[in-house]
Amino acid sequence: MKRIAILGSTGSIGKSTLDVIRAHPEEFRVAALTANSDTGTLMRQIKEFKPRFVCINDKSLALKLKIVAGNKTKVLSGEDGLSEIAGEGSIDLVLLAVSGIAALGPLLNAIEHGKSVACANKEALVAAGEIIMRRAKKNNVSIIPVDSEQSAIWQCLLNNDSSKIKNIYLTASGGPFRKASLKDLRNATLEQVLKHPRWKMGKKITVDSATLMNKGLEFIEAMFLFNLRPQEIKILVHPEAFIHSMVEFIDGVVMAQLSETDMRIPIQYALSYPLRLSGSHLPHLDFYKLKELHFEKPDVKKFPCLGLAYRAAVELGTMPAVLNAANEVCVERFLERSLRFGSIPLVIEKVMDRHKNGKNPDLETIKQADSWARVEAQKIIEDKQ
């Protein structure tokens, strides 16, 4: 039985992970649960799964949790609590569903303690992918991708020599504005942005999907996860979203991974790897009903965030961290209704233009670039008001 720590258990990925565990109680045990501030959801999860460890980011809420958790559960708080859980010796697998760059600390701590990590966070890998993968290799740790696209690539590559890859095809649904005009995009409302046509996700990733920044971040993430060059990765708009990604080998053979659009499918495989467990609780494709699959080249002019991600992928250094940090600030301000949707790529580009890229950065330099970009993005947004 694998003992699982779910960092970010109250978000969409965390809840889907708990659904998988409910379906396979003989295979998995919840060892730890963590949340940012959603104590109501976390309390219900504690009562059901009775974990040994719980962590809430908001320290003022820790005392409230202790009353519910009881004496058998250790209640922690803040970043230190997250890192302690990530390195806890009794835990077999860390499911990392904390959003944003905040996941970097616990991710590195899990690696340093030799823990396998099922990673649903792309921002940490974008900002510090080279450092993360180098440390994972040194500690003989597996970084198991959870995002459907990266999981698809990983599954297509199993038992195949990565040096025989010609191209990786990262598929994108195209989001809610695939057929929208530039004018529609500039004036898109929050409600329109959050209506994704295929996936039910958290607000941040849904906004990123609407700008196609999510696919840009996945582009950089795939470079680090699979040791690829930018020219070996192609983005392909596939509105049906049944093909989650494809790998083309040098002999012309293309391997694709297909499944329904349900995050529990890649989550279950990340938890059970190297085994495959029954998916009777999961939706299955009906090929008799598929009829057609469509593919398009992404429009970088209409979705400039994708072009900015390409730029960061080529320049590397601290630029991916700057791209990610500026985007996080813009998305947060958009969700607060204090930044127009069409202004998101404009702010990010200005931050990148002002940044003096640092090549081969260490962790401290990456953190400094991240902090600088956040401040700079806020300044640019305020100047636009």
Coordinates of C-alpha atoms in Angstrom, one line a residue:
M1 CA 0.0 0.0 0.0
K2 CA 1.4 3.4 -1.1
R3 CA 1.2 6.2 1.5
I4 CA 0.4 9.4 -0.4
A5 CA 0.9 13.0 0.6
I6 CA -1.3 15.3 -1.3
L7 CA 0.1 18.9 -1.3
G8 CA -2.9 21.0 -2.4
S9 CA -5.7 18.6 -1.5
T10 CA -8.5 21.2 -1.7
G11 CA -7.9 22.2 -5.3
S12 CA -9.3 20.4 -8.4
I13 CA -6.2 18.1 -8.8
G14 CA -6.3 17.3 -5.1
K15 CA -9.9 16.4 -5.1
S16 CA -9.5 14.2 -8.2
T17 CA -6.6 12.5 -6.5
L18 CA -8.8 11.7 -3.5
D19 CA -11.5 10.3 -5.9
V20 CA -8.9 7.9 -7.3
I21 CA -7.9 6.8 -3.8
R22 CA -11.5 6.2 -2.8
A23 CA -11.8 3.9 -5.8
H24 CA -8.7 1.9 -4.7
P25 CA -8.6 1.8 -0.9
E26 CA -6.6 -1.4 -1.0
E27 CA -3.7 0.3 -3.0
F28 CA -3.4 3.8 -1.4
R29 CA -3.5 5.4 2.0
V30 CA -3.7 9.2 2.5
A31 CA -0.8 10.1 4.7
A32 CA -0.9 13.8 4.5
L33 CA -3.2 16.6 3.3
T34 CA -2.4 20.3 2.8
A35 CA -4.3 23.4 1.8
N36 CA -3.8 27.1 1.4
S37 CA -6.8 28.5 3.4
D38 CA -9.8 26.4 2.5
T39 CA -10.4 25.0 6.0
G40 CA -13.9 23.8 5.4
T41 CA -12.9 21.4 2.6
L42 CA -9.8 20.4 4.4
M43 CA -11.8 19.5 7.6
R44 CA -14.1 17.3 5.6
Q45 CA -11.1 15.5 4.0
I46 CA -9.5 15.1 7.5
K47 CA -12.6 13.4 8.9
E48 CA -12.9 11.0 5.9
F49 CA -9.2 10.1 5.4
K50 CA -7.7 10.6 8.9
P51 CA -4.2 11.5 7.7
R52 CA -1.1 11.5 10.0
F53 CA -0.1 15.0 8.8
V54 CA -2.1 18.1 7.9
C55 CA -0.7 21.5 6.9
I56 CA -2.5 24.8 6.3
N57 CA -0.6 27.7 4.8
D58 CA -2.5 30.3 6.8
K59 CA -0.9 29.8 10.3
S60 CA -3.8 31.5 12.0
L61 CA -6.1 28.6 11.0
A62 CA -3.8 25.9 12.4
L63 CA -5.4 26.0 15.8
K64 CA -8.9 25.5 14.3
L65 CA -7.7 22.5 12.5
K66 CA -6.1 20.9 15.6
I67 CA -9.5 20.8 17.3
V68 CA -11.0 18.8 14.3
A69 CA -7.9 16.6 13.6
G70 CA -7.4 15.1 17.0
N71 CA -4.3 13.8 18.8
K72 CA -3.4 11.3 16.1
T73 CA -2.9 13.9 13.4
K74 CA 0.1 16.3 13.5
V75 CA -1.0 19.8 12.3
L76 CA 1.6 22.0 10.7
S77 CA 1.5 25.4 9.0
G78 CA 3.2 27.6 6.4
E79 CA 6.0 26.8 4.0
D80 CA 8.0 25.0 6.7
G81 CA 5.1 22.6 7.3
L82 CA 4.9 21.8 3.6
S83 CA 8.6 21.1 3.4
E84 CA 8.4 18.9 6.5
I85 CA 5.7 16.8 5.0
A86 CA 7.5 16.6 1.7
G87 CA 10.5 15.1 3.5
E88 CA 8.6 12.8 5.9
G89 CA 10.2 9.4 6.0
S90 CA 6.9 7.4 6.2
I91 CA 5.5 8.8 3.0
D92 CA 6.1 6.9 -0.3
L93 CA 4.9 9.4 -2.9
V94 CA 4.3 13.1 -2.9
L95 CA 1.5 14.4 -5.1
L96 CA 2.4 18.0 -5.8
A97 CA -0.8 20.0 -6.6
V98 CA 0.3 23.3 -5.0
S99 CA -0.1 26.0 -7.7
G100 CA 2.5 28.5 -8.7
I101 CA 6.1 28.9 -7.7
A102 CA 5.2 28.2 -4.1
A103 CA 5.6 24.5 -5.0
L104 CA 9.4 24.8 -5.6
G105 CA 10.4 24.5 -1.9
P106 CA 8.5 21.3 -1.1
L107 CA 9.4 19.8 -4.5
L108 CA 13.1 20.2 -3.9
N109 CA 12.8 19.0 -0.3
A110 CA 11.0 15.8 -1.5
I111 CA 13.8 15.2 -4.0
E112 CA 16.5 15.7 -1.4
H113 CA 14.8 13.1 0.8
G114 CA 14.6 10.6 -2.0
K115 CA 10.8 10.8 -2.5
S116 CA 9.2 10.1 -5.8
V117 CA 7.0 13.1 -6.9
A118 CA 3.8 13.0 -8.9
C119 CA 4.0 16.5 -10.2
A120 CA 0.9 18.5 -11.2
N121 CA 2.7 21.8 -10.9
K122 CA 4.3 23.2 -14.0
E123 CA 5.5 26.6 -12.7
A124 CA 8.3 25.2 -10.5
L125 CA 9.7 23.2 -13.4
V126 CA 9.4 26.2 -15.7
A127 CA 11.3 28.5 -13.3
A128 CA 14.0 26.0 -12.2
G129 CA 13.7 22.9 -14.4
E130 CA 17.4 22.4 -14.9
I131 CA 18.1 22.5 -11.2
I132 CA 15.1 20.2 -10.4
M133 CA 16.0 17.6 -12.9
R134 CA 19.7 17.6 -12.0
R135 CA 18.9 17.1 -8.3
A136 CA 16.3 14.4 -9.2
K137 CA 18.9 12.5 -11.2
K138 CA 21.5 12.9 -8.4
N139 CA 19.1 11.5 -5.8
N140 CA 17.7 8.8 -8.2
V141 CA 14.2 10.3 -7.8
S142 CA 11.4 9.9 -10.3
I143 CA 9.4 13.0 -11.4
I144 CA 6.2 11.5 -12.6
P145 CA 4.1 14.0 -14.7
V146 CA 0.4 14.4 -13.8
D147 CA -0.7 16.9 -16.4
S148 CA -2.5 15.0 -19.1
E149 CA -0.2 16.2 -21.9
Q150 CA 3.1 15.5 -20.1
S151 CA 1.7 12.1 -18.9
A152 CA 0.9 11.3 -22.5
I153 CA 4.4 12.0 -23.6
W154 CA 5.8 10.0 -20.7
Q155 CA 3.7 7.0 -21.4
C156 CA 4.5 7.1 -25.2
L157 CA 8.2 7.2 -24.3
L158 CA 8.2 4.3 -21.8
N159 CA 10.7 1.6 -22.9
N160 CA 11.7 3.8 -25.9
D161 CA 15.1 5.5 -26.4
S162 CA 14.5 9.2 -26.1
S163 CA 17.5 9.8 -28.5
K164 CA 15.3 8.3 -31.3
I165 CA 12.7 11.1 -31.0
K166 CA 12.1 13.4 -34.0
N167 CA 9.2 15.5 -32.6
I168 CA 7.0 15.8 -29.6
Y169 CA 3.4 17.1 -30.4
L170 CA 1.9 18.8 -27.4
T171 CA -1.8 19.1 -28.0
A172 CA -4.0 22.0 -27.0
S173 CA -7.8 22.3 -27.1
G174 CA -7.5 25.9 -28.1
G175 CA -9.5 27.1 -25.1
P176 CA -12.7 29.1 -25.2
F177 CA -11.4 31.6 -27.8
R178 CA -10.2 29.3 -30.5
K179 CA -12.5 30.9 -33.0
A180 CA -12.8 34.3 -31.5
S181 CA -11.6 37.5 -33.2
L182 CA -8.8 39.7 -31.8
K183 CA -11.4 42.3 -30.8
D184 CA -13.3 39.6 -28.8
L185 CA -10.1 38.5 -27.1
R186 CA -9.1 42.1 -26.0
N187 CA -12.5 42.6 -24.4
A188 CA -13.1 39.1 -23.0
T189 CA -14.9 39.1 -19.6
L190 CA -13.9 36.9 -16.7
E191 CA -17.0 34.8 -17.1
Q192 CA -16.2 34.1 -20.7
V193 CA -12.6 33.2 -19.9
L194 CA -13.5 30.7 -17.2
K195 CA -15.8 28.8 -19.5
H196 CA -13.4 26.2 -20.8
P197 CA -15.0 24.0 -23.5
R198 CA -13.4 20.7 -22.4
W199 CA -11.8 20.7 -19.0
K200 CA -12.9 21.5 -15.5
M201 CA -9.9 23.1 -13.8
G202 CA -8.9 25.7 -11.2
K203 CA -9.3 29.4 -12.1
K204 CA -5.6 30.1 -12.7
I205 CA -5.0 27.3 -15.1
T206 CA -8.3 28.1 -16.9
V207 CA -7.1 31.7 -17.5
D208 CA -3.8 30.3 -18.8
S209 CA -5.6 28.0 -21.1
A210 CA -7.6 30.9 -22.5
T211 CA -4.4 32.9 -23.3
L212 CA -2.6 29.7 -24.4
M213 CA 0.1 30.5 -21.8
N214 CA -0.7 27.2 -20.2
K215 CA 0.6 25.5 -23.4
G216 CA 3.6 27.7 -23.4
L217 CA 4.5 26.8 -19.9
E218 CA 4.0 23.1 -20.8
F219 CA 6.4 23.6 -23.8
I220 CA 9.1 24.8 -21.4
E221 CA 8.2 22.1 -18.8
A222 CA 8.5 19.3 -21.5
M223 CA 12.0 20.6 -22.5
F224 CA 13.2 19.9 -18.9
L225 CA 11.2 16.8 -18.2
F226 CA 12.3 15.0 -21.4
N227 CA 15.6 16.7 -22.1
L228 CA 14.4 18.2 -25.4
R229 CA 15.4 21.2 -27.5
P230 CA 12.8 23.8 -28.5
Q231 CA 12.8 22.7 -32.1
E232 CA 11.8 19.2 -31.1
I233 CA 8.5 20.3 -29.6
K234 CA 5.5 21.2 -31.7
I235 CA 2.2 22.6 -30.4
L236 CA -0.9 21.2 -32.1
V237 CA -4.5 22.6 -31.5
H238 CA -6.8 19.6 -31.2
P239 CA -10.2 20.9 -30.1
E240 CA -11.7 17.4 -29.3
A241 CA -8.9 17.0 -26.7
F242 CA -9.0 13.2 -26.9
I243 CA -5.3 12.9 -28.0
H244 CA -3.4 14.3 -25.1
S245 CA 0.0 14.3 -26.9
M246 CA 2.1 12.4 -29.4
V247 CA 5.7 11.3 -30.0
E248 CA 7.1 11.0 -33.5
F249 CA 10.2 8.8 -33.8
I250 CA 12.9 9.1 -36.4
D251 CA 11.5 6.2 -38.4
G252 CA 8.2 8.0 -39.0
V253 CA 6.2 6.1 -36.4
V254 CA 3.9 8.3 -34.2
M255 CA 2.7 7.1 -30.9
A256 CA -0.3 8.8 -29.3
Q257 CA -2.0 8.6 -26.0
L258 CA -5.8 8.9 -26.1
S259 CA -8.4 9.0 -23.3
E260 CA -11.4 11.0 -22.2
T261 CA -10.9 14.5 -20.7
D262 CA -10.8 13.5 -17.1
M263 CA -7.8 14.3 -14.9
R264 CA -8.4 11.2 -12.8
I265 CA -7.0 9.1 -15.6
P266 CA -3.4 10.5 -15.6
I267 CA -3.5 11.0 -11.8
Q268 CA -4.3 7.3 -11.3
Y269 CA -1.4 6.2 -13.5
A270 CA 0.9 8.5 -11.7
L271 CA -0.1 7.1 -8.4
S272 CA 0.0 3.4 -9.4
Y273 CA 3.0 3.4 -11.7
P274 CA 4.5 1.0 -12.8
L275 CA 1.2 -0.8 -12.4
R276 CA -2.1 -0.1 -14.2
L277 CA -5.2 -0.4 -12.1
S278 CA -8.8 -0.9 -13.0
G279 CA -10.5 2.2 -14.4
S280 CA -14.1 1.0 -14.0
H281 CA -14.9 4.3 -12.1
L282 CA -13.4 6.3 -15.0
P283 CA -14.9 7.3 -18.4
H284 CA -13.8 5.4 -21.4
L285 CA -13.5 6.4 -25.0
D286 CA -16.2 5.1 -27.4
F287 CA -14.5 5.1 -30.8
Y288 CA -17.8 4.4 -32.6
K289 CA -18.9 7.9 -31.5
L290 CA -15.7 9.8 -32.2
K291 CA -16.2 10.2 -35.9
E292 CA -13.7 13.1 -36.5
L293 CA -10.5 14.5 -35.0
H294 CA -9.3 17.9 -36.0
F295 CA -5.8 19.5 -35.9
E296 CA -4.7 23.1 -36.4
K297 CA -1.6 25.2 -36.1
P298 CA -1.8 27.7 -33.2
D299 CA -2.2 31.4 -34.1
V300 CA 0.7 33.1 -32.3
K301 CA -0.5 36.5 -33.4
K302 CA -3.9 36.0 -31.8
F303 CA -2.3 34.3 -28.7
P304 CA 0.9 36.3 -28.1
C305 CA 1.5 34.6 -24.7
L306 CA 2.5 31.5 -26.7
G307 CA 5.1 33.5 -28.6
L308 CA 6.4 34.9 -25.3
A309 CA 6.8 31.4 -23.9
Y310 CA 8.7 30.3 -27.1
R311 CA 11.0 33.3 -26.5
A312 CA 11.7 32.3 -22.9
A313 CA 12.3 28.6 -24.0
V314 CA 15.0 29.8 -26.4
E315 CA 16.7 32.3 -24.1
L316 CA 16.4 30.1 -21.0
G317 CA 18.5 31.4 -18.0
T318 CA 16.3 33.4 -15.7
M319 CA 13.8 34.3 -18.4
P320 CA 11.4 31.4 -17.9
A321 CA 11.2 32.3 -14.2
V322 CA 10.4 36.0 -15.2
L323 CA 7.8 34.8 -17.7
N324 CA 6.1 32.7 -15.1
A325 CA 6.2 35.3 -12.4
A326 CA 4.8 38.1 -14.5
N327 CA 2.1 35.8 -15.8
E328 CA 1.1 34.8 -12.2
V329 CA 0.7 38.5 -11.3
C330 CA -1.3 39.3 -14.4
V331 CA -3.7 36.3 -13.9
E332 CA -4.2 37.3 -10.3
R333 CA -5.0 40.9 -11.2
F334 CA -7.3 39.7 -14.0
L335 CA -9.2 37.5 -11.6
E336 CA -9.6 40.5 -9.3
R337 CA -11.0 42.4 -12.3
S338 CA -8.2 45.0 -12.1
L339 CA -6.5 44.1 -15.4
R340 CA -8.1 43.6 -18.9
F341 CA -7.7 40.2 -20.5
G342 CA -6.1 41.7 -23.6
S343 CA -3.4 43.4 -21.4
I344 CA -2.0 40.2 -20.0
P345 CA 0.5 39.5 -22.8
L346 CA 1.4 43.3 -23.0
V347 CA 2.4 43.4 -19.4
I348 CA 4.4 40.1 -19.6
E349 CA 6.3 41.3 -22.7
K350 CA 7.3 44.6 -21.0
V351 CA 8.6 42.7 -18.0
M352 CA 10.6 40.4 -20.2
D353 CA 12.0 43.3 -22.2
R354 CA 13.2 45.0 -19.1
H355 CA 14.8 41.9 -17.6
K356 CA 18.6 41.4 -17.9
N357 CA 18.7 37.6 -18.4
G358 CA 21.1 35.7 -16.2
K359 CA 22.6 32.6 -17.8
N360 CA 23.1 29.3 -15.8
P361 CA 21.4 30.7 -12.7
D362 CA 21.6 29.1 -9.3
L363 CA 18.5 28.7 -7.1
E364 CA 19.0 32.0 -5.3
T365 CA 19.3 33.9 -8.6
I366 CA 16.1 32.3 -9.9
K367 CA 14.3 33.4 -6.7
Q368 CA 15.6 36.9 -7.1
A369 CA 14.5 37.1 -10.8
D370 CA 11.0 35.8 -9.7
S371 CA 10.7 38.5 -7.0
W372 CA 11.9 41.2 -9.4
A373 CA 9.4 40.2 -12.1
R374 CA 6.5 40.3 -9.7
V375 CA 7.3 43.8 -8.5
E376 CA 7.9 45.0 -12.1
A377 CA 4.6 43.5 -13.3
Q378 CA 2.7 45.3 -10.5
K379 CA 4.4 48.6 -11.4
I380 CA 3.5 48.3 -15.1
I381 CA -0.1 47.4 -14.2
E382 CA -0.4 50.3 -11.8
D383 CA 1.0 52.7 -14.5
K384 CA -1.6 51.5 -16.9
Q385 CA -4.5 52.4 -14.6

